[in-house]
Coordinates of C-alpha atoms and ligand atoms in Angstrom, one line a residue:
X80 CA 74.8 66.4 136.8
X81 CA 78.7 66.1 138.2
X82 CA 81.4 65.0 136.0
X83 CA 84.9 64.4 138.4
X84 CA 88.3 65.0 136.8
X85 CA 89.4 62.7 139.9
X86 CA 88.5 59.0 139.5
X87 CA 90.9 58.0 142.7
X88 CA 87.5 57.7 145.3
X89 CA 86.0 55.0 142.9
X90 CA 89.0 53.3 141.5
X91 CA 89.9 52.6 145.4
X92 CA 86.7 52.5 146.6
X93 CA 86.9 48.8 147.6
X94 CA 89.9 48.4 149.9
X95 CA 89.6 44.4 150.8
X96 CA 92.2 43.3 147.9
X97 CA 94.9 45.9 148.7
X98 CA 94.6 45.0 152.8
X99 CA 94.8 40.9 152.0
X100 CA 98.0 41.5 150.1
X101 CA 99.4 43.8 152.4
X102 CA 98.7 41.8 155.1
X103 CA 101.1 38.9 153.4
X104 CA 103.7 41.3 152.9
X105 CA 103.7 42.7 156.9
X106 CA 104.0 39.3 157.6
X107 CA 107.1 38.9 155.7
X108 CA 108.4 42.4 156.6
X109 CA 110.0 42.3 153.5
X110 CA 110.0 45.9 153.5
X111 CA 112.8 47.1 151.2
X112 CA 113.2 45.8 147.8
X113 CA 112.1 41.9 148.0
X114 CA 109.8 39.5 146.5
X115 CA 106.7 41.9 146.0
X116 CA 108.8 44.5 144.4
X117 CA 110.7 42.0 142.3
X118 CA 106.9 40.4 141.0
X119 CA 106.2 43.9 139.6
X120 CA 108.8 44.3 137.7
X121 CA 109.0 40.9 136.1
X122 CA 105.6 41.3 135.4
X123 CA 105.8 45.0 133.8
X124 CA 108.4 43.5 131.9
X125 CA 106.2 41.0 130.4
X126 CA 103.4 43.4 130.2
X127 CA 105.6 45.9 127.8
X128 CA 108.2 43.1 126.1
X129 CA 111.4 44.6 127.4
X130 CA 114.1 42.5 128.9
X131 CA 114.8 44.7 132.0
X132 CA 112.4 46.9 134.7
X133 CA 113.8 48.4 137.8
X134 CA 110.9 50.3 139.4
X135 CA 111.8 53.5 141.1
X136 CA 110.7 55.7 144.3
X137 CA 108.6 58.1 141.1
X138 CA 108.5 59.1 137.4
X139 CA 110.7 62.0 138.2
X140 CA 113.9 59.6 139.8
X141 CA 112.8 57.0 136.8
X142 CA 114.0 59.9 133.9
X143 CA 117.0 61.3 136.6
X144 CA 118.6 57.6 136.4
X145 CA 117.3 57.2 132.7
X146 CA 120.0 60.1 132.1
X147 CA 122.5 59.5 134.4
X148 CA 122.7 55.5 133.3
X149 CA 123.6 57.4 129.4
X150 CA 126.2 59.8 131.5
X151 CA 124.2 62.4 130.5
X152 CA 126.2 65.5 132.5
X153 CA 127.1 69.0 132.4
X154 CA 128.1 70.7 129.0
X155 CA 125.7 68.0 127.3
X156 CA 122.6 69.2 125.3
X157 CA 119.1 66.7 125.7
X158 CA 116.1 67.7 123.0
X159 CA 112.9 68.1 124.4
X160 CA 109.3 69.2 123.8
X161 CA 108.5 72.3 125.4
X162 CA 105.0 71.2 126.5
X163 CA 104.8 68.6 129.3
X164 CA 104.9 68.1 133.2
X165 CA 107.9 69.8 134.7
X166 CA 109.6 67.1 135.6
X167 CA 110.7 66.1 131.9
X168 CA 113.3 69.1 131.8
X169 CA 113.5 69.3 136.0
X170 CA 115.3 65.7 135.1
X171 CA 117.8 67.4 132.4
X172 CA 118.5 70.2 135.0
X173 CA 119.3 67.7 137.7
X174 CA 121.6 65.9 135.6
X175 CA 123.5 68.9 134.8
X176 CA 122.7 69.2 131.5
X177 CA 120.9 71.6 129.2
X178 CA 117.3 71.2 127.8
X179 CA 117.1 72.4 124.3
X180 CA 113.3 73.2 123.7
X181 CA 111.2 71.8 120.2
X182 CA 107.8 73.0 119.4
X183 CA 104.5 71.1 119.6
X184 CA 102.9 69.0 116.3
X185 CA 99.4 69.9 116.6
X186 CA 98.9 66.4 118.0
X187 CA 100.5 68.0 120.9
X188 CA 103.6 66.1 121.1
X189 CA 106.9 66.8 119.8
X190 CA 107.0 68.3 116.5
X191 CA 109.9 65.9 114.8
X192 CA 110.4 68.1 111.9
X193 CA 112.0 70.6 114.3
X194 CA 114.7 67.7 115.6
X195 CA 117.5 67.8 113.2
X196 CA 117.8 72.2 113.6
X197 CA 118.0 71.4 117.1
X198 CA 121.2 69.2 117.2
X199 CA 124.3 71.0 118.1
X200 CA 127.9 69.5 118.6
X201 CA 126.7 69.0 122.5
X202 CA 123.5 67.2 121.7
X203 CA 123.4 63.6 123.3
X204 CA 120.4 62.7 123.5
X205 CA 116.4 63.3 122.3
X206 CA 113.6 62.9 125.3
X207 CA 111.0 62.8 123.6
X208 CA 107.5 62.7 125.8
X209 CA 104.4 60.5 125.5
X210 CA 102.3 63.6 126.3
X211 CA 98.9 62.7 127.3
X212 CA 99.0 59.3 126.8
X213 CA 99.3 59.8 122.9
X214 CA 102.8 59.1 121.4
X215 CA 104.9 61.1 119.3
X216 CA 106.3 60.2 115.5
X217 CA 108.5 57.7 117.9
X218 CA 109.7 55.9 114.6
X219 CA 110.8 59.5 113.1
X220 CA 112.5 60.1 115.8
X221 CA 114.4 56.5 116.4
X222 CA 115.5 57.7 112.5
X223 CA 116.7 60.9 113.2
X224 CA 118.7 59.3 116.3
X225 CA 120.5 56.5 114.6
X226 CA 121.6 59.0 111.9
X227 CA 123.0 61.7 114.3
X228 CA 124.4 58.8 116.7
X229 CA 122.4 60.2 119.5
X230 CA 120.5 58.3 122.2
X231 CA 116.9 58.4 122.7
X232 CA 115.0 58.6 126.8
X233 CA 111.4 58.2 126.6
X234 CA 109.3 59.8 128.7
X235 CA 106.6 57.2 128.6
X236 CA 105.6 58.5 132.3
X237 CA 101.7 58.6 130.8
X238 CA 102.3 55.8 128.1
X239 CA 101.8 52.7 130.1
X240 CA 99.1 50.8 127.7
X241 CA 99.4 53.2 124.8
X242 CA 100.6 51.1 121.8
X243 CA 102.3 52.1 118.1
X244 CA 102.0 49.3 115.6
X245 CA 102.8 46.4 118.0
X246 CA 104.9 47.9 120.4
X247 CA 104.4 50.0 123.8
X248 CA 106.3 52.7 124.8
X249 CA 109.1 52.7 126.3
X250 CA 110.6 50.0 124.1
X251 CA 112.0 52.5 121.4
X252 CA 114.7 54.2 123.7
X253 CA 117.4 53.1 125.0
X254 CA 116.7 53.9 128.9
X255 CA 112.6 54.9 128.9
X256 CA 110.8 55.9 132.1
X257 CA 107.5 55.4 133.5
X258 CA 105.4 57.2 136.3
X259 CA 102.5 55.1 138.2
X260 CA 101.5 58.3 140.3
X261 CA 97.9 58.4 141.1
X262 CA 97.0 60.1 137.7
X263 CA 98.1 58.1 135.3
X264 CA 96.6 54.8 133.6
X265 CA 98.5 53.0 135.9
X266 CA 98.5 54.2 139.5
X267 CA 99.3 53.1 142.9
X268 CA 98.2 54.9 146.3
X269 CA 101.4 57.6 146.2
X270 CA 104.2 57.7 143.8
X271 CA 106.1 54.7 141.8
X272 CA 108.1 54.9 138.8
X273 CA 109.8 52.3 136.4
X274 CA 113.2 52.6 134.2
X275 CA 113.0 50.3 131.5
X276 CA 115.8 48.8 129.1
X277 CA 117.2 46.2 126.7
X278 CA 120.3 46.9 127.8
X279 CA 122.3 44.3 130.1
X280 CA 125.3 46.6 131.6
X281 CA 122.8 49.9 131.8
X282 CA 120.2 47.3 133.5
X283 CA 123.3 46.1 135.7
X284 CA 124.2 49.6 136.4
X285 CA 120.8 51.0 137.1
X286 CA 120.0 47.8 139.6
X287 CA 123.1 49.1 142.0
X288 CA 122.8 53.2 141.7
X289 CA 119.1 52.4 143.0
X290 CA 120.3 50.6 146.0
X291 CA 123.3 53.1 147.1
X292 CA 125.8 51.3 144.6
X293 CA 125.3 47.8 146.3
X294 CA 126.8 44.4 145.4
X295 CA 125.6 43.1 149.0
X296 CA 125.1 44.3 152.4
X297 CA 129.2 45.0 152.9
X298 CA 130.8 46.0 149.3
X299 CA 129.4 48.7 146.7
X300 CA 130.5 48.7 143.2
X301 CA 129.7 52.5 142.6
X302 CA 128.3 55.0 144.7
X303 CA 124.5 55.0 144.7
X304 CA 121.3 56.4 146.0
X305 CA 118.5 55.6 147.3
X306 CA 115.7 55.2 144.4
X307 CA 113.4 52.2 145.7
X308 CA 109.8 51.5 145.2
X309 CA 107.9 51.1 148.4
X310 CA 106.5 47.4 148.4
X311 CA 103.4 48.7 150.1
X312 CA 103.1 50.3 146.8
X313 CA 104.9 47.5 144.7
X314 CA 101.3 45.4 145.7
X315 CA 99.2 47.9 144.6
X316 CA 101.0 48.0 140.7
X317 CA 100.6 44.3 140.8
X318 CA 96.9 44.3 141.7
X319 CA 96.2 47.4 139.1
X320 CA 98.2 45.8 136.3
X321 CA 96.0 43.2 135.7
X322 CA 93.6 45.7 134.9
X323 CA 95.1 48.1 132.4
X324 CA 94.1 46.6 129.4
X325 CA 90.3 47.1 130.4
X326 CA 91.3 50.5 131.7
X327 CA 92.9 51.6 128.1
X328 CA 89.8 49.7 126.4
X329 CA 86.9 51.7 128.6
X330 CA 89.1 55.3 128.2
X331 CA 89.3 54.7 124.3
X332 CA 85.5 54.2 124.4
X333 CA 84.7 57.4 126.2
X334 CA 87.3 59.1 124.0
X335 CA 85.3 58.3 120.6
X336 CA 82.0 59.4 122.1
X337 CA 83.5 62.7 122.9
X338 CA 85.6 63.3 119.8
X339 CA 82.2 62.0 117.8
X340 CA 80.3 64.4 119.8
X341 CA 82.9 67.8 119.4
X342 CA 84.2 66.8 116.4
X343 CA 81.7 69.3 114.2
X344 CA 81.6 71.9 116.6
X345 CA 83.1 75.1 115.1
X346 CA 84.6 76.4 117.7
X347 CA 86.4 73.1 118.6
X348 CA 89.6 71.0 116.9
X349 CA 89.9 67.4 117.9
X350 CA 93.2 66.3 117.7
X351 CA 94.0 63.6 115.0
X352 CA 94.2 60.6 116.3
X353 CA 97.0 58.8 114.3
X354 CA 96.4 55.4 112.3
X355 CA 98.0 52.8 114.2
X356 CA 98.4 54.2 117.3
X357 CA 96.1 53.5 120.8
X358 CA 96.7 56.2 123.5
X359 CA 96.3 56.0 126.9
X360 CA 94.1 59.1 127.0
X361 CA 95.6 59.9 130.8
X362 CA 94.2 63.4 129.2
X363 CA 91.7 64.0 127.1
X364 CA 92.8 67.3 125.4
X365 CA 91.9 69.1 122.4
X366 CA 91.7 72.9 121.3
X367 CA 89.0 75.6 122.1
X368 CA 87.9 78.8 120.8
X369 CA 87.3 81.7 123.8
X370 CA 89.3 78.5 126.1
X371 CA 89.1 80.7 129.5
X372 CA 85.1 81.4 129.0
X373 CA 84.1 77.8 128.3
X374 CA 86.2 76.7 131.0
X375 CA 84.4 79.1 133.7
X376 CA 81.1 77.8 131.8
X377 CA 81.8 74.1 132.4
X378 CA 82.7 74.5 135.6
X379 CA 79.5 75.9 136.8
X380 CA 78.1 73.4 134.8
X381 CA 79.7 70.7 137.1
X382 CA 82.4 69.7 134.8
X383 CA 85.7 69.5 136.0
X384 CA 87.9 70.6 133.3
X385 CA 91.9 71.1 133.8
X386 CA 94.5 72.8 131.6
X387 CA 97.5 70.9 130.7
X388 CA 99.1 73.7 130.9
X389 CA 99.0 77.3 130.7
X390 CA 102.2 78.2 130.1
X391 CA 104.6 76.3 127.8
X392 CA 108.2 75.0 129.8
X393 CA 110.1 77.3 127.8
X394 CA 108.1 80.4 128.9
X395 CA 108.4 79.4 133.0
X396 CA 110.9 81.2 134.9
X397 CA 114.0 79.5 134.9
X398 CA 113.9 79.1 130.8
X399 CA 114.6 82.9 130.9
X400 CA 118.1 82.0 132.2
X401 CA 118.6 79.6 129.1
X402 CA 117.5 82.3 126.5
X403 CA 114.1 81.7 125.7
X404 CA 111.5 84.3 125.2
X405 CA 107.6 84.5 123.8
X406 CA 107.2 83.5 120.3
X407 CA 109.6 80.8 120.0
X408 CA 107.2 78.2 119.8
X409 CA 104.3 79.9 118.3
X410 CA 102.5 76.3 118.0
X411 CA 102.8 75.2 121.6
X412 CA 102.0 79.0 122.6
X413 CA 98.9 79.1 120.5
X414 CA 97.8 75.7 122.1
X415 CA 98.7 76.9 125.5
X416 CA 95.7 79.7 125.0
X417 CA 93.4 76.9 123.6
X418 CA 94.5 73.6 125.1
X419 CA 91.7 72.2 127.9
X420 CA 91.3 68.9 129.2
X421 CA 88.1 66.8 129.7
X422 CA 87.3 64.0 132.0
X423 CA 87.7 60.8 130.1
X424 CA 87.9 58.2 133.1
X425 CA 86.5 55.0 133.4
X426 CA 84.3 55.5 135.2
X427 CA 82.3 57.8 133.3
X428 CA 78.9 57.1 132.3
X429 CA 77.6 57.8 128.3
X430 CA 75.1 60.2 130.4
X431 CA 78.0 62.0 131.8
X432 CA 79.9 62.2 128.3
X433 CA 76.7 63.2 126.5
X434 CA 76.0 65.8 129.0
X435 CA 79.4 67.6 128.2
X436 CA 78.9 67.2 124.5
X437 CA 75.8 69.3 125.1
X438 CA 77.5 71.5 127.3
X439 CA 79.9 72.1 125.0
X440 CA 77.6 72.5 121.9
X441 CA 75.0 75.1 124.0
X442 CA 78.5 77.0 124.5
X443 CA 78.6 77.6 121.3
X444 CA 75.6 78.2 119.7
X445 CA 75.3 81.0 122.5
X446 CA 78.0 83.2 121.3
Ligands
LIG1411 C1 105.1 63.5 131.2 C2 105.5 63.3 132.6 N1 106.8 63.2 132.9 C3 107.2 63.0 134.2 C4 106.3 62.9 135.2 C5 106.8 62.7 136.6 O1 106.3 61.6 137.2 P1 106.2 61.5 138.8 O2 105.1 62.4 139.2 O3 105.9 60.1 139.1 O4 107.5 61.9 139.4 C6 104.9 63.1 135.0 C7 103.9 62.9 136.0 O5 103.7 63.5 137.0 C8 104.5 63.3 133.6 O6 103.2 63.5 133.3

């Protein structure tokens, strides 16, 4: 039996809906900005409850503009996790700014208690990361903000349809971003981002720096760049986000059947999964004993497993530059060894998630 990591070929396997749409918008060769791109947005902004959405080329342009709209610059300090994509502190780098590193929880996300040492005179801001599509202690974190007077960026980039109480991510920042690249709960056919916002002068602001700065085709207010979501792509988001919720429904399915199935395997520690909040599960990760073997075992089982990652951000090469060494963050370190990622898709069968139970569990009892 095969069990894909990569659920792209049967998510798009039926092309008709995507060509009948597209075919509307060559017609109106509306082909920058316009009234496909504008739909998305109001409709993401329903979809979340935020006032303002102004969708972006990618996730990675989506945090860039997150921090510039705060004036986040050189000689400023942003607090991070230091286990996530690359492009959570590429952003802080690009903005001139420093990325000061926090530990994992072992729920994989940002380990809050480690916050408040982290804040210097030059901290500005927390960026904290919906990593995985779980969410951190997000209402901790608004705390710790509002009583150091420091901002908070969201890196909701695999958060869209994760929920904490009542409330998505992205709507406890001030400036959150979103990613809609291929792999995450909501995708389009390329990349796509989203900066989100109560604000009415950062929403203003963010609106023109997207669009070089522009009040119309003759004046600019400030100088810009170029940011925009393709409306090729703007039609695919509209036709995908009517089916997240079913999405996020089927993934939490197929997460309880595995984390039933592993959950008493010695060997193996589930992560918890926190009252009150729903994840996305864009990954389904959780800790192994003897990681590397079991990998090469499900693999030639047919299993496509990933690690998210290998090596913690503050261990990669340019962290050297910024001071940081091995054994900093022993928790994220330790997880780094351990850390593997299952399929969790929706479209996986029970067959295919029993089958790596059993996988898993012969693993086991073999050593
Ligand atoms: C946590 C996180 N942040 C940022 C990004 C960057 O998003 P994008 O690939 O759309 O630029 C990604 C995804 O790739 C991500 O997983």
């Amino acid at each position: 039996m095969k069990v894909p990591f990569n659920y792209l070929p049967f998510q798009f396997s039926k092309v008709g809906p995507y060509f009948s749409e597209w075919k509307k918008l060559i017609k109106s060769t509306e082909f920058t900005l316009g009234k496909y791109v504008e739909e998305f947005e109001k409709n993401f902004a329903k979809y979340i409850g935020i006032k303002h959405c102004i969708s972006t080329n990618n996730g990675t342009d989506a945090l860039i503009l997150s921090l510039k709209a705060l004036n986040i610059k050189e000689g400023d300090e942003v607090i991070t996790v230091c286990n996530s994509f690359y492009a959570t502190t590429g952003a802080i780098v690009e903005c001139g700014a420093k990325p000061v590193f926090v530990d994992c929880d072992d729920r994989f996300q940002i380990n809050v208690k480690q916050i408040e040492k982290a804040i210097t005179k030059k901290t500005k801001a927390i960026l904290p990361v919906h990593w995985g599509g779980a969410s951190p202690d997000i209402n901790d974190i608004v705390k710790i903000a509002k009583k150091n007077n420091l901002k908070i960026i969201e890196d909701a980039c695999m958060g869209i349809g994760a929920k904490i109480g009542n409330k998505y991510p992205g709507t406890f920042g001030e400036v959150n971003a979103f990613s809609m690249h291929p792999l995450k709960s909501l995708n389009v056919m390329g990349d796509g981002g989203m900066v989100v916002t109560d604000n009415n002068n950062l929403a203003s602001w963010l609106r023109k720096y997207r669009n070089h700065g522009m009040i119309n085709r003759d004046n600019i207010a400030i100088w810009g760049t170029n940011n925009r979501l393709q409306p090729l792509q703007a039609v695919v988001a509209n036709i995908e986000l009517k089916k997240i919720n079913q999405i996020i429904i089927q993934r939490n399915r197929n997460a309880k059947i595995l984390d039933d199935g592993l959950k008493n395997i010695t060997g193996v520690k589930i992560p918890n999964r926190k009252k009150g909040y729903k994840e996305t599960f864009a990954l389904y990760m959780a800790q192994f004993k003897k990681r590397d073997q079991l990998k090469k075992f499900l693999i030639k089982n047919n299993i496509e497993v990933k690690i998210h990652y290998p090596k913690p951000l503050h261990l990669q090469n340019p962290s050297k530059k910024l001071g940081y060494k091995t054994k900093d963050f022993p928790i994220a370190e330790k997880q780094a060894k351990e850390l593997l990622t299952l399929p969790v898709h929706q479209y996986l069968s029970r067959k295919q998630l029993n089958y790596m139970v059993s996988k898993i569990q012969q693993f086991y009892s073999n050593k």
